[in-house]
Amino acid sequence: MSDTSRPNAGPTIQTIALAGNPNSGKTTLFNAFTKLRQKVGNYAGVTVEKKTGTLVLAGNRVVNVVDLPGTYSLAVRSPDERIAREVLTGRSGDTTRPDLVICVVDAGNLERNLYLVSQIQDLGLPMIIALNMMDEVQRQGKEIDVAQLSAVLGVPVIPMVANQNRGIEELKALIAQGVEATYTRRWRMAPDLEEQAQHIVRLLVEHEGFEESEAFSEAISILSVGRKIEKSDDPADRFFKEELIHQINAIQDRLRKMGLRARSAAVEARYAWIKQVLRDVVKDHRPDQQNITDRIDAFVTHKIFGWLFFGGIMGTMFFMIFTIATYPMDWIDAGFGWLSGIVADALPAGLLADLLVNGIIAGVGGVVIFLPQILILFFFIGLLQDTGYMARAAFIMDRVMSKVGLHGKSFIPLLSSCACAIPGIMAARTIESNKDRLVTILVAPMMSCSARLPVYIIMIAVLIPDATALQKSGIMILMYLLGTAGVGIMAFVFKRTLLKSQQPIFILELPPYRMPSLKTILLQMWERSRIFLKRAGTVILLMSIVLWFLMSFPRHQDLPPHEALKHSYAGSIGSTMEPVIKPLGYDWRIGIGLIGSFAAREVFVSTMSIVFNVSEEADAGILRDEFRQARWPDGRPLFTPLVCIGLMVFFVFAMQCISTIAVVYRETGGWLWPTFQLMYMTSLAYVAAFLVYQVGRMMGFS
Amino acid sequence: MTEESPIKLLNDLVKGQTARIHDFTEENDTCARLEEMGVTPGEEISVVRYAPLGDPIEIRVRGYNLSLRKEEADLIQVTEI
């Protein structure tokens, strides 16, 4: 009945791969298998996330687990699909071919999910199907004959509800036992197509050294391309021998003359077979019942209520980020202050103490203090994604995004950038089109991130001494809107000029609403925050030390701190800069602040504290008063209202974050784009601040 | 001979309407991807709703919901049921 094409893969299983559609619960299963023994990295040369971990089976047997990117197909149209295909065919440079594939299938969506299963089966690997979300199927009034499904597919099928931990142990037991690769293809295309496909298989086996099973999969892939193959860099093409390409193209021509549409033949054949399989396997007792997802959607996409709900969610998220987060932030601040105190007391006053306290502890503290906000942001994003609402948000926002040439999917990265551009930029990986992803990355830092807040807060305090909460929020919202406008305009400009491309393919699945799994969300929060801390921490730490160095040398121990600063390297740079920034209304002291904040915006306030000789632990009000009293040599006030506003505007647009530059470097694979980003944003900031100050002056303001 | 339904585009359907997929207007990557996601000739497709701003469209096919921009929906030819 079944073909045994491979020996039993039981005791020798070392690596298993998890494959499946997005939204099928693959990640939940991965987390259940690996718990905290997981690692997130990158596949070599591409910006596709690589998630690996280890699974411990009975008897302390350890197995490697690779969580492949969620894909709808192995057709190589996007980096995700390409990686999945490469790993499964053993052609991935840095990942071993798995000994076993677990296809995670959403039982409520069998037809589409089995398409990918059918493609993976072609590759001839041992396979288990994890039939997930069985609880939903039951709720929908459907029944699935699991035994029959398994018999027809020729593959073991384990029903499960991964987020309730049901079925996991059975799956682990089966993995430990081992699974044979048995597969006979039961779907068929038209006879002529089958014949031509076999021709290609023979060519591939004989001339390119393919294995039978992979050759078939490759042949289908070639036929699906639908046009002449050329020796190009298109990921859909392979680097075949010239003669082979010739022969393949001849086959394509032959098929075209016969009037056969090779391109979609395999797709339609697979689905036809799947439909037939499911006819005997799935019984739907309540086919016409409108389910709860439909009802929620009617509300959530409503012309009026939908927007109110959306606004409510966004508002709540921001409220939590900007108010609730301040409590833990204060604790962290106090904690680091206490640490500084201990170190300062323990060590003799001098260079080392200074480096530790003002360089390292201050630097690290400056990063860690953002952790609460980042955690809250990731929590919300995780919640929205897990429940399924995120897709609806992209759905209603897409029209707005597309007007500036962006993608509905850009919404999440841009929103995340409001807390911190680093995770936001990382989130842009979900955007398939390279150009659209790049544009999103380039404009994301203009969404006002949380590091800008300290600057806004103190500038507002200087501007309006007794500002009411309403006035404060009003001005801050204005800055946010300004940043958002910048994002829209620059995205539009980029899409029209540098990064012209067709409108992106916006095909987005709207999964059924699901109860979120707290475990999954927390694990995700932890993992992403860890990456943030590591990346931001190392770079900011370094920059803090460099800054400390610039501000502490050459040493002038005899002078009071703020005088010493004037004569340090930083001070010299600031003074040299003055002519350039004077048109914006800034002097050398603000210049130093800007130098410092080019590494990290957070540093502005602390740098200015030193410049103005205000102790770190002092009340924020003292720095504000110092700003108010600051004067130019000729007696004019330094922080006039225009300067305050202009400085805020500068911060809205300027790229002042070494960590972001580092992340953009990693995500775009080179220095070209981060450099470009730095240049265009700095110019924008300069021009904007210039206009505010000069035009304001011309209009008679100060 | 049975009367054939006129061929329309997916965009021509109104909310709640179900039709049968006839073919695509072009042969490109978008169509290939749509097909792989189950939007194949002969299959039933319904328009669930239009987004509050008019675009994109939410459709239902093979038991699940998908969101498409109007310009993508324009690639899909349907016949009314």
mmCIF file with all atom_site columns, C-alpha atoms in Angstrom, chain A residues 88-150:
data_model
loop_
_atom_site.group_PDB
_atom_site.id
_atom_site.type_symbol
_atom_site.label_atom_id
_atom_site.label_alt_id
_atom_site.label_comp_id
_atom_site.label_asym_id
_atom_site.label_entity_id
_atom_site.label_seq_id
_atom_site.pdbx_PDB_ins_code
_atom_site.Cartn_x
_atom_site.Cartn_y
_atom_site.Cartn_z
_atom_site.occupancy
_atom_site.B_iso_or_equiv
_atom_site.pdbx_formal_charge
_atom_site.auth_seq_id
_atom_site.auth_comp_id
_atom_site.auth_asym_id
_atom_site.auth_atom_id
_atom_site.pdbx_PDB_model_num
ATOM 1  C CA . LEU A 1 88  ? 13.690  21.260 3.896  1.00 0.00 ? 88  LEU A CA 1
ATOM 2  C CA . THR A 1 89  ? 15.649  20.301 0.800  1.00 0.00 ? 89  THR A CA 1
ATOM 3  C CA . GLY A 1 90  ? 18.936  20.414 2.625  1.00 0.00 ? 90  GLY A CA 1
ATOM 4  C CA . ARG A 1 91  ? 20.232  23.258 0.523  1.00 0.00 ? 91  ARG A CA 1
ATOM 5  C CA . SER A 1 92  ? 20.512  25.731 3.325  1.00 0.00 ? 92  SER A CA 1
ATOM 6  C CA . GLY A 1 93  ? 24.062  26.808 3.974  1.00 0.00 ? 93  GLY A CA 1
ATOM 7  C CA . ASP A 1 94  ? 23.878  26.998 7.702  1.00 0.00 ? 94  ASP A CA 1
ATOM 8  C CA . THR A 1 95  ? 21.100  24.626 8.713  1.00 0.00 ? 95  THR A CA 1
ATOM 9  C CA . THR A 1 96  ? 21.235  20.853 8.504  1.00 0.00 ? 96  THR A CA 1
ATOM 10 C CA . ARG A 1 97  ? 18.449  19.094 6.681  1.00 0.00 ? 97  ARG A CA 1
ATOM 11 C CA . PRO A 1 98  ? 15.892  17.975 9.241  1.00 0.00 ? 98  PRO A CA 1
ATOM 12 C CA . ASP A 1 99  ? 15.335  14.254 9.831  1.00 0.00 ? 99  ASP A CA 1
ATOM 13 C CA . LEU A 1 100 ? 11.652  14.819 10.465 1.00 0.00 ? 100 LEU A CA 1
ATOM 14 C CA . VAL A 1 101 ? 9.133   17.498 9.581  1.00 0.00 ? 101 VAL A CA 1
ATOM 15 C CA . ILE A 1 102 ? 6.182   18.314 11.758 1.00 0.00 ? 102 ILE A CA 1
ATOM 16 C CA . CYS A 1 103 ? 3.518   20.079 9.745  1.00 0.00 ? 103 CYS A CA 1
ATOM 17 C CA . VAL A 1 104 ? 1.377   22.149 12.026 1.00 0.00 ? 104 VAL A CA 1
ATOM 18 C CA . VAL A 1 105 ? -2.070  22.322 10.487 1.00 0.00 ? 105 VAL A CA 1
ATOM 19 C CA . ASP A 1 106 ? -4.985  24.480 11.529 1.00 0.00 ? 106 ASP A CA 1
ATOM 20 C CA . ALA A 1 107 ? -7.802  21.960 11.697 1.00 0.00 ? 107 ALA A CA 1
ATOM 21 C CA . GLY A 1 108 ? -10.371 24.696 11.098 1.00 0.00 ? 108 GLY A CA 1
ATOM 22 C CA . ASN A 1 109 ? -8.742  25.582 7.806  1.00 0.00 ? 109 ASN A CA 1
ATOM 23 C CA . LEU A 1 110 ? -7.793  22.181 6.436  1.00 0.00 ? 110 LEU A CA 1
ATOM 24 C CA . GLU A 1 111 ? -8.180  22.844 2.744  1.00 0.00 ? 111 GLU A CA 1
ATOM 25 C CA . ARG A 1 112 ? -5.600  25.574 2.513  1.00 0.00 ? 112 ARG A CA 1
ATOM 26 C CA . ASN A 1 113 ? -3.282  24.094 5.120  1.00 0.00 ? 113 ASN A CA 1
ATOM 27 C CA . LEU A 1 114 ? -3.059  20.773 3.324  1.00 0.00 ? 114 LEU A CA 1
ATOM 28 C CA . TYR A 1 115 ? -1.726  22.534 0.240  1.00 0.00 ? 115 TYR A CA 1
ATOM 29 C CA . LEU A 1 116 ? 1.581   23.185 1.956  1.00 0.00 ? 116 LEU A CA 1
ATOM 30 C CA . VAL A 1 117 ? 1.524   19.691 3.403  1.00 0.00 ? 117 VAL A CA 1
ATOM 31 C CA . SER A 1 118 ? 1.155   18.306 -0.093 1.00 0.00 ? 118 SER A CA 1
ATOM 32 C CA . GLN A 1 119 ? 4.175   20.298 -1.271 1.00 0.00 ? 119 GLN A CA 1
ATOM 33 C CA . ILE A 1 120 ? 6.318   19.186 1.649  1.00 0.00 ? 120 ILE A CA 1
ATOM 34 C CA . GLN A 1 121 ? 5.298   15.590 1.071  1.00 0.00 ? 121 GLN A CA 1
ATOM 35 C CA . ASP A 1 122 ? 6.846   15.816 -2.383 1.00 0.00 ? 122 ASP A CA 1
ATOM 36 C CA . LEU A 1 123 ? 10.220  16.252 -0.733 1.00 0.00 ? 123 LEU A CA 1
ATOM 37 C CA . GLY A 1 124 ? 10.127  12.773 0.702  1.00 0.00 ? 124 GLY A CA 1
ATOM 38 C CA . LEU A 1 125 ? 10.957  13.571 4.318  1.00 0.00 ? 125 LEU A CA 1
ATOM 39 C CA . PRO A 1 126 ? 9.481   11.657 7.238  1.00 0.00 ? 126 PRO A CA 1
ATOM 40 C CA . MET A 1 127 ? 6.496   13.663 8.393  1.00 0.00 ? 127 MET A CA 1
ATOM 41 C CA . ILE A 1 128 ? 3.995   13.980 11.196 1.00 0.00 ? 128 ILE A CA 1
ATOM 42 C CA . ILE A 1 129 ? 0.953   16.195 10.981 1.00 0.00 ? 129 ILE A CA 1
ATOM 43 C CA . ALA A 1 130 ? 0.076   18.079 14.132 1.00 0.00 ? 130 ALA A CA 1
ATOM 44 C CA . LEU A 1 131 ? -3.619  18.744 13.640 1.00 0.00 ? 131 LEU A CA 1
ATOM 45 C CA . ASN A 1 132 ? -3.927  21.782 15.850 1.00 0.00 ? 132 ASN A CA 1
ATOM 46 C CA . MET A 1 133 ? -6.832  23.856 17.135 1.00 0.00 ? 133 MET A CA 1
ATOM 47 C CA . MET A 1 134 ? -9.154  20.904 17.403 1.00 0.00 ? 134 MET A CA 1
ATOM 48 C CA . ASP A 1 135 ? -11.127 22.739 20.060 1.00 0.00 ? 135 ASP A CA 1
ATOM 49 C CA . GLU A 1 136 ? -12.228 25.320 17.527 1.00 0.00 ? 136 GLU A CA 1
ATOM 50 C CA . VAL A 1 137 ? -13.313 22.631 15.135 1.00 0.00 ? 137 VAL A CA 1
ATOM 51 C CA . GLN A 1 138 ? -15.499 21.146 17.815 1.00 0.00 ? 138 GLN A CA 1
ATOM 52 C CA . ARG A 1 139 ? -16.966 24.552 18.635 1.00 0.00 ? 139 ARG A CA 1
ATOM 53 C CA . GLN A 1 140 ? -17.807 25.091 15.003 1.00 0.00 ? 140 GLN A CA 1
ATOM 54 C CA . GLY A 1 141 ? -19.786 21.894 15.014 1.00 0.00 ? 141 GLY A CA 1
ATOM 55 C CA . LYS A 1 142 ? -17.417 20.011 12.739 1.00 0.00 ? 142 LYS A CA 1
ATOM 56 C CA . GLU A 1 143 ? -16.086 16.504 13.043 1.00 0.00 ? 143 GLU A CA 1
ATOM 57 C CA . ILE A 1 144 ? -12.810 15.246 11.647 1.00 0.00 ? 144 ILE A CA 1
ATOM 58 C CA . ASP A 1 145 ? -12.089 11.567 11.088 1.00 0.00 ? 145 ASP A CA 1
ATOM 59 C CA . VAL A 1 146 ? -8.448  11.651 12.068 1.00 0.00 ? 146 VAL A CA 1
ATOM 60 C CA . ALA A 1 147 ? -7.770  7.999  11.328 1.00 0.00 ? 147 ALA A CA 1
ATOM 61 C CA . GLN A 1 148 ? -9.172  8.319  7.833  1.00 0.00 ? 148 GLN A CA 1
ATOM 62 C CA . LEU A 1 149 ? -7.185  11.473 7.197  1.00 0.00 ? 149 LEU A CA 1
ATOM 63 C CA . SER A 1 150 ? -4.027  9.749  8.260  1.00 0.00 ? 150 SER A CA 1
#
